[in-house]
CSV table of C-alpha atoms and ligand atoms in Angstrom, one decimal:
chain,number,residue,atom,x,y,z
R,1,MET,CA,0.0,0.0,0.0
R,2,GLU,CA,1.4,3.4,-1.1
R,3,ILE,CA,0.4,6.3,0.9
R,4,SER,CA,1.5,9.8,-0.3
R,5,GLU,CA,0.6,13.3,0.8
R,6,ILE,CA,-0.8,16.0,-1.4
R,7,GLN,CA,0.1,19.6,-0.2
R,8,VAL,CA,-2.9,21.8,-0.4
R,9,ASP,CA,-3.3,25.4,1.2
R,10,GLY,CA,-5.9,25.7,3.9
R,11,TYR,CA,-5.9,21.9,4.6
R,12,GLU,CA,-4.4,20.1,7.6
R,13,LYS,CA,-3.6,16.9,5.6
R,14,VAL,CA,-4.8,15.5,2.2
R,15,LEU,CA,-3.5,11.9,1.3
R,16,ARG,CA,-3.6,9.7,-1.5
R,17,CYS,CA,-3.8,6.1,-1.5
R,18,HIS,CA,-2.9,3.1,-4.0
R,19,ASP,CA,-3.2,-0.4,-3.3
R,20,ARG,CA,-2.2,-2.5,-6.2
R,21,ALA,CA,-3.3,-5.7,-4.3
R,22,THR,CA,-6.9,-4.8,-3.8
R,23,GLY,CA,-7.3,-2.1,-6.6
R,24,LEU,CA,-7.9,0.7,-3.8
R,25,HIS,CA,-7.4,4.3,-5.2
R,26,ALA,CA,-8.6,6.6,-2.7
R,27,LEU,CA,-8.1,10.3,-1.2
R,28,ILE,CA,-8.7,11.5,2.6
R,29,ALA,CA,-8.9,15.1,3.3
R,30,VAL,CA,-8.4,16.5,6.9
R,31,HIS,CA,-9.6,20.0,6.6
R,32,ASP,CA,-9.6,21.3,10.1
R,33,THR,CA,-9.4,19.6,13.6
R,34,THR,CA,-9.2,22.7,15.7
R,35,LEU,CA,-12.4,21.6,17.2
R,36,GLY,CA,-11.9,18.0,17.3
R,37,PRO,CA,-11.1,14.9,15.0
R,38,ALA,CA,-12.3,15.2,11.7
R,39,LEU,CA,-15.3,13.4,11.0
R,40,GLY,CA,-16.8,12.9,7.7
R,41,GLY,CA,-18.4,10.1,5.5
R,42,MET,CA,-16.8,8.0,2.8
R,43,ARG,CA,-18.2,8.0,-0.7
R,44,MET,CA,-17.5,6.0,-3.6
R,45,LEU,CA,-18.1,7.1,-7.1
R,46,PRO,CA,-16.5,6.6,-10.6
R,47,TYR,CA,-14.7,10.0,-11.0
R,48,VAL,CA,-13.2,10.2,-14.2
R,49,SER,CA,-9.9,11.5,-12.8
R,50,GLU,CA,-8.1,11.9,-9.6
R,51,ASP,CA,-8.3,15.4,-9.9
R,52,GLU,CA,-12.3,15.5,-10.0
R,53,ALA,CA,-12.1,13.1,-6.7
R,54,LEU,CA,-9.7,15.7,-5.1
R,55,PHE,CA,-12.0,18.6,-6.0
R,56,ASP,CA,-15.0,16.9,-4.3
R,57,VAL,CA,-13.1,15.6,-1.1
R,58,LEU,CA,-11.7,19.0,-0.7
R,59,ARG,CA,-15.0,20.8,-0.9
R,60,LEU,CA,-16.9,18.2,1.2
R,61,SER,CA,-14.2,18.2,4.0
R,62,ARG,CA,-14.5,22.0,4.2
R,63,GLY,CA,-18.2,21.7,4.3
R,64,MET,CA,-17.9,19.3,7.2
R,65,THR,CA,-15.6,21.9,9.1
R,66,TYR,CA,-18.4,24.3,8.9
R,67,LYS,CA,-21.3,22.0,9.5
R,68,SER,CA,-19.7,20.6,12.8
R,69,ALA,CA,-18.8,24.1,14.0
R,70,VAL,CA,-22.0,25.4,13.8
R,71,ALA,CA,-23.5,22.3,15.3
R,72,GLU,CA,-21.1,22.3,18.3
R,73,THR,CA,-20.3,18.8,17.6
R,74,GLY,CA,-16.6,18.9,19.1
R,75,LEU,CA,-15.5,17.5,15.9
R,76,GLY,CA,-13.5,18.9,13.0
R,77,GLY,CA,-14.0,18.4,9.3
R,78,GLY,CA,-12.9,15.5,7.0
R,79,LYS,CA,-14.0,13.4,4.1
R,80,SER,CA,-12.8,10.3,2.2
R,81,VAL,CA,-13.4,9.1,-1.3
R,82,LEU,CA,-13.0,5.9,-3.3
R,83,ILE,CA,-12.5,6.2,-7.0
R,84,GLY,CA,-14.4,3.2,-8.5
R,85,ASP,CA,-17.7,2.1,-9.9
R,86,PRO,CA,-19.7,1.1,-6.5
R,87,ARG,CA,-21.7,-1.4,-8.6
R,88,THR,CA,-18.5,-3.5,-9.9
R,89,ALA,CA,-15.3,-2.4,-7.8
R,90,LYS,CA,-16.6,-3.3,-4.2
R,91,SER,CA,-15.0,-6.1,-2.5
R,92,PRO,CA,-14.3,-7.1,1.3
R,93,GLU,CA,-10.6,-6.7,0.7
R,94,LEU,CA,-10.9,-3.1,-0.7
R,95,PHE,CA,-12.7,-2.0,2.2
R,96,ARG,CA,-10.2,-3.7,4.6
R,97,ALA,CA,-7.5,-1.9,2.8
R,98,MET,CA,-9.7,1.5,3.1
R,99,GLY,CA,-9.7,0.8,6.8
R,100,ARG,CA,-6.0,0.5,6.8
R,101,PHE,CA,-5.7,3.7,5.0
R,102,VAL,CA,-7.9,5.4,7.6
R,103,ASP,CA,-6.1,3.9,10.2
R,104,SER,CA,-2.8,5.4,9.1
R,105,LEU,CA,-4.2,8.6,10.3
R,106,GLY,CA,-4.4,7.3,13.8
R,107,GLY,CA,-7.8,8.7,14.7
R,108,LYS,CA,-7.2,12.3,13.1
R,109,TYR,CA,-10.1,11.3,10.6
R,110,ILE,CA,-13.0,9.3,11.6
R,111,THR,CA,-15.2,7.9,8.9
R,112,ALA,CA,-19.0,7.2,8.5
R,113,GLU,CA,-21.4,6.3,5.5
R,114,ASP,CA,-21.8,8.6,2.6
R,115,MET,CA,-22.8,8.2,-1.0
R,116,ASN,CA,-22.7,4.6,-2.2
R,117,ILE,CA,-21.5,3.2,0.9
R,118,GLY,CA,-23.3,1.2,3.3
R,119,ILE,CA,-23.1,-0.4,6.5
R,120,ARG,CA,-22.0,-3.6,5.4
R,121,ASP,CA,-18.7,-1.9,3.6
R,122,LEU,CA,-18.0,0.0,6.8
R,123,GLU,CA,-18.2,-3.1,8.7
R,124,TYR,CA,-15.2,-4.6,6.6
R,125,VAL,CA,-13.6,-1.1,7.1
R,126,ARG,CA,-14.0,-1.7,10.9
R,127,GLU,CA,-11.9,-5.0,10.7
R,128,SER,CA,-8.8,-2.7,10.1
R,129,THR,CA,-9.6,0.3,12.1
R,130,ARG,CA,-11.6,1.5,15.1
R,131,TRP,CA,-11.9,4.9,13.6
R,132,VAL,CA,-15.6,4.2,12.2
R,133,THR,CA,-19.0,5.6,13.2
R,134,GLY,CA,-22.4,5.1,12.1
R,135,LEU,CA,-22.5,1.2,12.5
R,136,SER,CA,-25.6,-0.5,13.7
R,137,ARG,CA,-27.2,0.2,17.1
R,138,GLU,CA,-26.8,-3.6,18.1
R,139,SER,CA,-23.1,-3.4,17.7
R,140,GLY,CA,-23.1,-0.1,20.2
R,141,SER,CA,-23.0,2.3,17.3
R,142,SER,CA,-25.5,5.3,16.7
R,143,GLY,CA,-27.3,3.5,13.8
R,144,ASN,CA,-29.3,5.0,11.1
R,145,PRO,CA,-29.0,8.8,11.1
R,146,SER,CA,-32.3,9.8,9.3
R,147,PRO,CA,-34.8,9.9,12.1
R,148,TYR,CA,-32.3,12.3,13.7
R,149,THR,CA,-31.9,14.5,10.6
R,150,ALA,CA,-35.5,14.7,10.5
R,151,ARG,CA,-36.1,15.7,14.0
R,152,GLY,CA,-33.3,18.3,13.7
R,153,CYS,CA,-35.0,19.8,10.5
R,154,VAL,CA,-38.4,20.1,12.6
R,155,GLN,CA,-36.8,21.9,15.2
R,156,GLY,CA,-35.1,24.2,12.7
R,157,MET,CA,-38.5,24.8,10.9
R,158,LYS,CA,-39.7,25.9,14.5
R,159,ALA,CA,-37.0,28.6,14.5
R,160,VAL,CA,-38.1,29.5,10.9
R,161,LEU,CA,-41.8,30.1,12.1
R,162,GLU,CA,-40.5,32.3,14.9
R,163,GLU,CA,-38.7,34.3,12.5
R,164,LEU,CA,-41.6,34.6,10.0
R,165,TYR,CA,-44.6,34.7,12.3
R,166,GLY,CA,-43.3,35.4,15.9
R,167,LYS,CA,-44.3,32.0,17.1
R,168,ALA,CA,-43.4,28.4,16.5
R,169,ASP,CA,-47.0,27.2,16.0
R,170,PHE,CA,-47.3,24.7,13.1
R,171,LYS,CA,-51.0,24.6,13.0
R,172,GLY,CA,-52.5,25.5,9.7
R,173,ARG,CA,-49.1,26.4,8.1
R,174,ARG,CA,-48.6,24.7,4.8
R,175,VAL,CA,-45.4,22.8,4.4
R,176,LEU,CA,-44.3,21.4,1.0
R,177,ILE,CA,-41.9,18.6,1.1
R,178,GLN,CA,-40.1,17.7,-2.0
R,179,GLY,CA,-38.6,14.2,-1.6
R,180,VAL,CA,-40.2,12.0,0.8
R,181,GLY,CA,-37.7,9.4,1.4
R,182,ALA,CA,-36.1,8.4,4.7
R,183,VAL,CA,-35.7,11.9,6.1
R,184,GLY,CA,-38.5,13.9,4.2
R,185,GLY,CA,-41.2,11.2,4.9
R,186,ARG,CA,-40.4,11.2,8.6
R,187,ILE,CA,-40.5,14.9,8.6
R,188,ALA,CA,-43.9,14.7,6.9
R,189,GLU,CA,-45.2,12.6,9.5
R,190,MET,CA,-43.9,14.7,12.4
R,191,LEU,CA,-45.3,17.9,10.9
R,192,LYS,CA,-48.6,16.3,10.6
R,193,GLU,CA,-48.5,15.4,14.4
R,194,LEU,CA,-47.8,19.0,15.0
R,195,GLY,CA,-50.9,20.1,13.1
R,196,ALA,CA,-49.4,21.2,9.8
R,197,HIS,CA,-51.1,21.0,6.3
R,198,VAL,CA,-48.3,18.7,4.7
R,199,LEU,CA,-48.0,18.7,0.9
R,200,ILE,CA,-45.6,16.2,-0.7
R,201,SER,CA,-43.9,15.6,-3.9
R,202,ASP,CA,-41.7,12.8,-5.0
R,203,ILE,CA,-40.5,11.3,-8.3
R,204,ASN,CA,-41.3,8.0,-6.7
R,205,ALA,CA,-45.1,7.4,-7.6
R,206,GLU,CA,-45.4,4.5,-5.2
R,207,THR,CA,-44.1,6.3,-2.2
R,208,VAL,CA,-46.5,9.3,-2.7
R,209,ALA,CA,-49.4,7.1,-3.1
R,210,ARG,CA,-48.5,5.1,0.0
R,211,LEU,CA,-47.8,8.2,2.1
R,212,SER,CA,-50.9,10.1,1.0
R,213,LYS,CA,-53.3,7.2,1.7
R,214,GLN,CA,-51.6,6.3,5.2
R,215,HIS,CA,-51.6,10.1,6.2
R,216,GLY,CA,-53.7,12.0,4.0
R,217,PHE,CA,-51.0,14.4,2.7
R,218,GLU,CA,-51.8,16.5,-0.1
R,219,VAL,CA,-50.0,15.4,-3.2
R,220,VAL,CA,-48.2,17.9,-5.6
R,221,ASP,CA,-47.1,17.1,-9.0
R,222,GLU,CA,-43.2,17.0,-9.3
R,223,ILE,CA,-43.3,19.2,-12.3
R,224,GLY,CA,-43.8,22.8,-11.3
R,225,HIS,CA,-44.1,21.8,-7.6
R,226,HIS,CA,-42.1,25.1,-6.9
R,227,THR,CA,-44.9,27.1,-7.8
R,228,THR,CA,-47.1,25.9,-5.2
R,229,SER,CA,-48.1,28.2,-2.3
R,230,CYS,CA,-46.9,27.5,1.0
R,231,ASP,CA,-45.1,28.6,4.2
R,232,ILE,CA,-42.3,26.4,4.1
R,233,TYR,CA,-40.8,24.7,1.1
R,234,ALA,CA,-38.6,22.0,2.4
R,235,PRO,CA,-36.1,20.4,-0.3
R,236,CYS,CA,-35.4,16.9,1.0
R,237,ALA,CA,-34.4,15.1,-2.3
R,238,ARG,CA,-31.3,16.3,-4.5
R,239,GLY,CA,-29.1,19.3,-4.2
R,240,ALA,CA,-28.9,22.4,-6.5
R,241,GLY,CA,-32.8,22.7,-6.9
R,242,LEU,CA,-32.6,26.4,-5.8
R,243,ASN,CA,-31.1,28.3,-8.5
R,244,LYS,CA,-31.8,31.4,-10.8
R,245,ASP,CA,-34.3,29.6,-12.8
R,246,THR,CA,-36.2,28.2,-9.8
R,247,ILE,CA,-36.1,31.1,-7.4
R,248,PRO,CA,-38.2,33.6,-9.3
R,249,THR,CA,-40.9,31.0,-9.3
R,250,LEU,CA,-41.0,30.1,-5.6
R,251,ARG,CA,-44.4,30.9,-3.8
R,252,CYS,CA,-43.2,30.1,-0.3
R,253,LYS,CA,-42.0,32.4,2.8
R,254,ALA,CA,-39.1,30.3,3.6
R,255,VAL,CA,-37.1,27.6,2.6
R,256,ALA,CA,-36.2,24.9,5.2
R,257,GLY,CA,-35.1,21.1,4.3
R,258,CYS,CA,-32.5,18.5,4.7
R,259,ALA,CA,-31.3,18.2,1.1
R,260,ASN,CA,-27.3,18.8,1.0
R,261,ASN,CA,-26.1,21.7,-1.2
R,262,GLN,CA,-29.5,23.1,-1.8
R,263,LEU,CA,-28.1,26.3,-3.5
R,264,LEU,CA,-26.5,25.9,-7.0
R,265,ASP,CA,-24.6,29.0,-6.7
R,266,PRO,CA,-23.7,31.1,-3.7
R,267,GLU,CA,-25.5,34.0,-5.1
R,268,ASP,CA,-28.7,32.1,-5.0
R,269,ALA,CA,-28.7,33.0,-1.2
R,270,ASP,CA,-29.0,36.6,-2.4
R,271,ARG,CA,-31.5,35.8,-5.0
R,272,LEU,CA,-33.8,34.4,-2.1
R,273,GLN,CA,-33.2,37.3,0.2
R,274,ALA,CA,-33.7,39.7,-2.7
R,275,ARG,CA,-37.3,37.8,-3.0
R,276,GLY,CA,-37.8,38.3,1.0
R,277,ILE,CA,-37.7,34.4,1.2
R,278,LEU,CA,-35.9,33.0,4.4
R,279,TYR,CA,-33.7,30.6,3.7
R,280,ALA,CA,-32.2,28.1,6.4
R,281,PRO,CA,-28.9,27.2,5.6
R,282,ASP,CA,-28.8,23.5,4.6
R,283,TYR,CA,-25.9,22.3,6.6
R,284,VAL,CA,-27.4,24.0,9.7
R,285,ILE,CA,-30.8,22.5,9.6
R,286,ASN,CA,-29.6,19.2,8.5
R,287,ALA,CA,-26.9,18.5,10.9
R,288,GLY,CA,-29.0,16.1,13.2
R,289,GLY,CA,-27.1,12.9,11.6
R,290,ILE,CA,-23.7,14.0,12.1
R,291,ILE,CA,-24.6,15.1,15.8
R,292,ASN,CA,-26.0,11.9,16.6
R,293,VAL,CA,-23.2,10.2,15.1
R,294,GLY,CA,-20.6,12.5,17.0
R,295,VAL,CA,-22.2,11.3,20.5
R,296,GLU,CA,-20.7,7.8,19.8
R,297,LEU,CA,-17.3,9.6,20.4
R,298,LEU,CA,-18.0,11.2,23.7
R,299,PRO,CA,-16.6,9.2,27.0
R,300,GLY,CA,-19.3,6.7,27.9
R,301,GLY,CA,-20.4,6.1,24.2
R,302,TYR,CA,-23.6,6.5,22.4
R,303,LYS,CA,-26.5,7.4,24.5
R,304,GLU,CA,-29.7,8.2,22.8
R,305,ASN,CA,-31.1,10.7,25.4
R,306,VAL,CA,-27.8,13.0,24.8
R,307,ALA,CA,-28.1,12.7,21.2
R,308,LEU,CA,-31.6,13.9,21.1
R,309,GLU,CA,-31.0,16.8,23.5
R,310,ARG,CA,-28.0,17.8,21.2
R,311,VAL,CA,-30.0,17.5,18.0
R,312,ASP,CA,-32.8,19.8,19.5
R,313,ARG,CA,-30.0,22.6,19.6
R,314,ILE,CA,-30.4,23.1,15.8
R,315,TYR,CA,-33.2,25.5,16.9
R,316,ASP,CA,-31.0,27.7,18.7
R,317,GLN,CA,-28.3,27.4,16.2
R,318,LEU,CA,-30.5,28.6,13.5
R,319,LYS,CA,-31.8,31.2,15.9
R,320,ARG,CA,-28.3,32.5,16.0
R,321,VAL,CA,-27.7,32.5,12.3
R,322,PHE,CA,-31.1,34.6,11.6
R,323,ARG,CA,-30.0,36.8,14.2
R,324,ILE,CA,-26.5,37.7,12.9
R,325,ALA,CA,-28.1,37.9,9.2
R,326,ARG,CA,-30.7,40.3,10.7
R,327,GLU,CA,-28.2,42.6,12.8
R,328,GLU,CA,-25.4,42.6,10.2
R,329,ARG,CA,-27.8,42.5,7.2
R,330,ILE,CA,-26.3,39.9,5.5
R,331,THR,CA,-27.6,36.6,3.9
R,332,THR,CA,-28.3,33.6,6.1
R,333,ARG,CA,-25.7,31.7,4.2
R,334,ASP,CA,-23.2,34.4,5.1
R,335,ALA,CA,-24.4,34.4,8.6
R,336,ALA,CA,-24.0,30.7,9.1
R,337,ALA,CA,-20.3,30.7,7.6
R,338,LYS,CA,-19.7,33.6,10.1
R,339,LEU,CA,-20.7,31.7,13.0
R,340,ALA,CA,-18.7,28.8,12.0
R,341,GLU,CA,-15.7,30.9,11.6
R,342,GLN,CA,-16.2,32.6,15.0
R,343,ARG,CA,-16.4,29.2,16.7
R,344,LEU,CA,-13.3,28.0,15.0
R,345,GLU,CA,-11.5,31.3,15.9
R,346,GLU,CA,-12.5,30.7,19.6
R,347,GLY,CA,-11.4,27.1,19.3
R,348,ARG,CA,-7.9,28.4,17.7
R,349,LYS,CA,-7.5,30.8,20.6
R,350,LYS,CA,-8.2,28.2,23.4
R,351,LYS,CA,-5.8,25.7,21.9
R,352,SER,CA,-3.1,28.4,21.8
R,353,VAL,CA,-3.6,29.5,25.3
R,354,ALA,CA,-3.6,25.5,26.4
R,355,LYS,CA,-0.2,25.4,24.8
R,356,ARG,CA,1.5,28.1,26.5
V,1,LIG,P1,-33.6,9.2,0.4
V,1,LIG,O1,-32.9,8.5,-0.8
V,1,LIG,O2,-34.0,8.0,1.4
V,1,LIG,O3,-34.7,9.8,-0.3
V,1,LIG,C1,-34.7,10.7,-1.3
V,1,LIG,C2,-36.2,10.9,-1.9
V,1,LIG,O4,-36.2,11.8,-2.9
V,1,LIG,C3,-36.7,9.6,-2.5
V,1,LIG,O5,-38.0,9.5,-2.0
V,1,LIG,C4,-36.4,10.0,-3.9
V,1,LIG,O6,-37.5,9.3,-4.6
V,1,LIG,C5,-36.8,11.5,-4.1
V,1,LIG,N1,-36.4,12.2,-5.2
V,1,LIG,C6,-35.1,12.2,-5.8
V,1,LIG,N2,-35.0,12.9,-6.9
V,1,LIG,C7,-36.2,13.7,-6.8
V,1,LIG,C8,-36.4,14.6,-7.8
V,1,LIG,N3,-36.0,15.2,-8.6
V,1,LIG,N4,-37.8,15.3,-7.3
V,1,LIG,C9,-38.5,14.8,-6.0
V,1,LIG,N5,-38.0,13.6,-5.5
V,1,LIG,C10,-37.0,13.2,-5.7
V,1,LIG,O7,-32.6,10.0,0.9
V,1,LIG,P2,-32.6,10.6,2.2
V,1,LIG,O8,-31.7,9.9,3.2
V,1,LIG,O9,-34.0,11.1,2.9
V,1,LIG,O10,-31.9,12.0,2.1
V,1,LIG,C11,-32.5,13.1,1.2
V,1,LIG,C12,-31.7,14.5,1.3
V,1,LIG,O11,-31.0,14.7,2.7
V,1,LIG,C13,-30.3,14.1,0.6
V,1,LIG,O12,-29.8,15.2,-0.2
V,1,LIG,C14,-29.3,13.6,1.5
V,1,LIG,O13,-28.1,14.1,1.2
V,1,LIG,C15,-29.7,14.8,2.5
V,1,LIG,N6,-29.3,14.2,3.9
V,1,LIG,C16,-29.5,13.3,4.5
V,1,LIG,C17,-29.3,13.0,5.7
V,1,LIG,C18,-29.5,11.6,6.4
V,1,LIG,O14,-29.3,11.3,7.7
V,1,LIG,N7,-30.2,10.7,5.7
V,1,LIG,C19,-28.3,13.7,6.4
V,1,LIG,C20,-28.1,15.0,6.0
V,1,LIG,C21,-28.5,15.3,4.6
């Protein structure tokens, strides 16, 4: 196994691994460990080049630093990518080799599930390193993150309602959820229990039919769903749904959902603000999963009550973000970044005091 370092400004460590025996070609980026070890998922994609994989791992690991800083998980930001086709290139040996690669960082990077990586794959990784989170609950790990992500989103929506209407009351509020999978489906159920009028939209007709029959949700056609009038529009499917074409057509008061990377371009935050639409930054409102996983690393290990109490703080974090945006007349996207930077700066100061 050959491990070599790639020098990248602003990143603590970026490593490349080639393993001829198993065909492993992977990268790990540790962006920042000021606030704790760098936790972030492992993904596998058929990247066309190492440069493309590098671009992805750098972008994603930096995002994890910000996400954890705002969520106060006590973790830093990192990510890993395997270059290869997840349909054909997976093998137990490949993941054991990946485990050795992760282990080479001695806990500076801690991995978890991400795109095209499942619990089974991580179990093989776990055979060669202890620095794995998000395994099954039976194994003492934190299990499926989706219910915690959903809970965090609903907490975040409460902060959104307060900002819009002065109180966190869902009764009669129209919430349109695009994508009712593991997270969106659970959000829909929770909102119904809280008295909201829930509208759902999904490309999977079977899921839509099942959920609407079971819970009486109003179904909205996928095509043109943006133009449906609602209080909160919750993107819970894919990223990049908010862009220069869709934002002018929105008929909502706020955007607050769990999908990652909802804005296609940074300027989309300005476009939303210009239209008077309150945007709950995606990485702030969807941090429930990472917060839950982070509890595994606390002394004493995973405890659900601790996780729930920490996930609920997403409400407070979003309130802070909205306050900064209001006071400094900046977008909520910039306000979230500012909050993350402040926390990192405080962390750096504490570290340098401790060193003296
Ligand atoms: P999922 O695959 O279970 O659900 C996604 C749903 O979106 C599916 O029902 C799918 O049919 C639907 N969908 C896909 N493309 C669509 C489209 N163009 N229009 C409408 N519906 C579409 O995924 P999930 O785990 O619920 O995650 C949803 C989003 O939240 C993803 O962006 C994910 O990265 C993000 N996220 C998830 C978690 C988590 O804990 N699962 C944590 C943070 C962020």
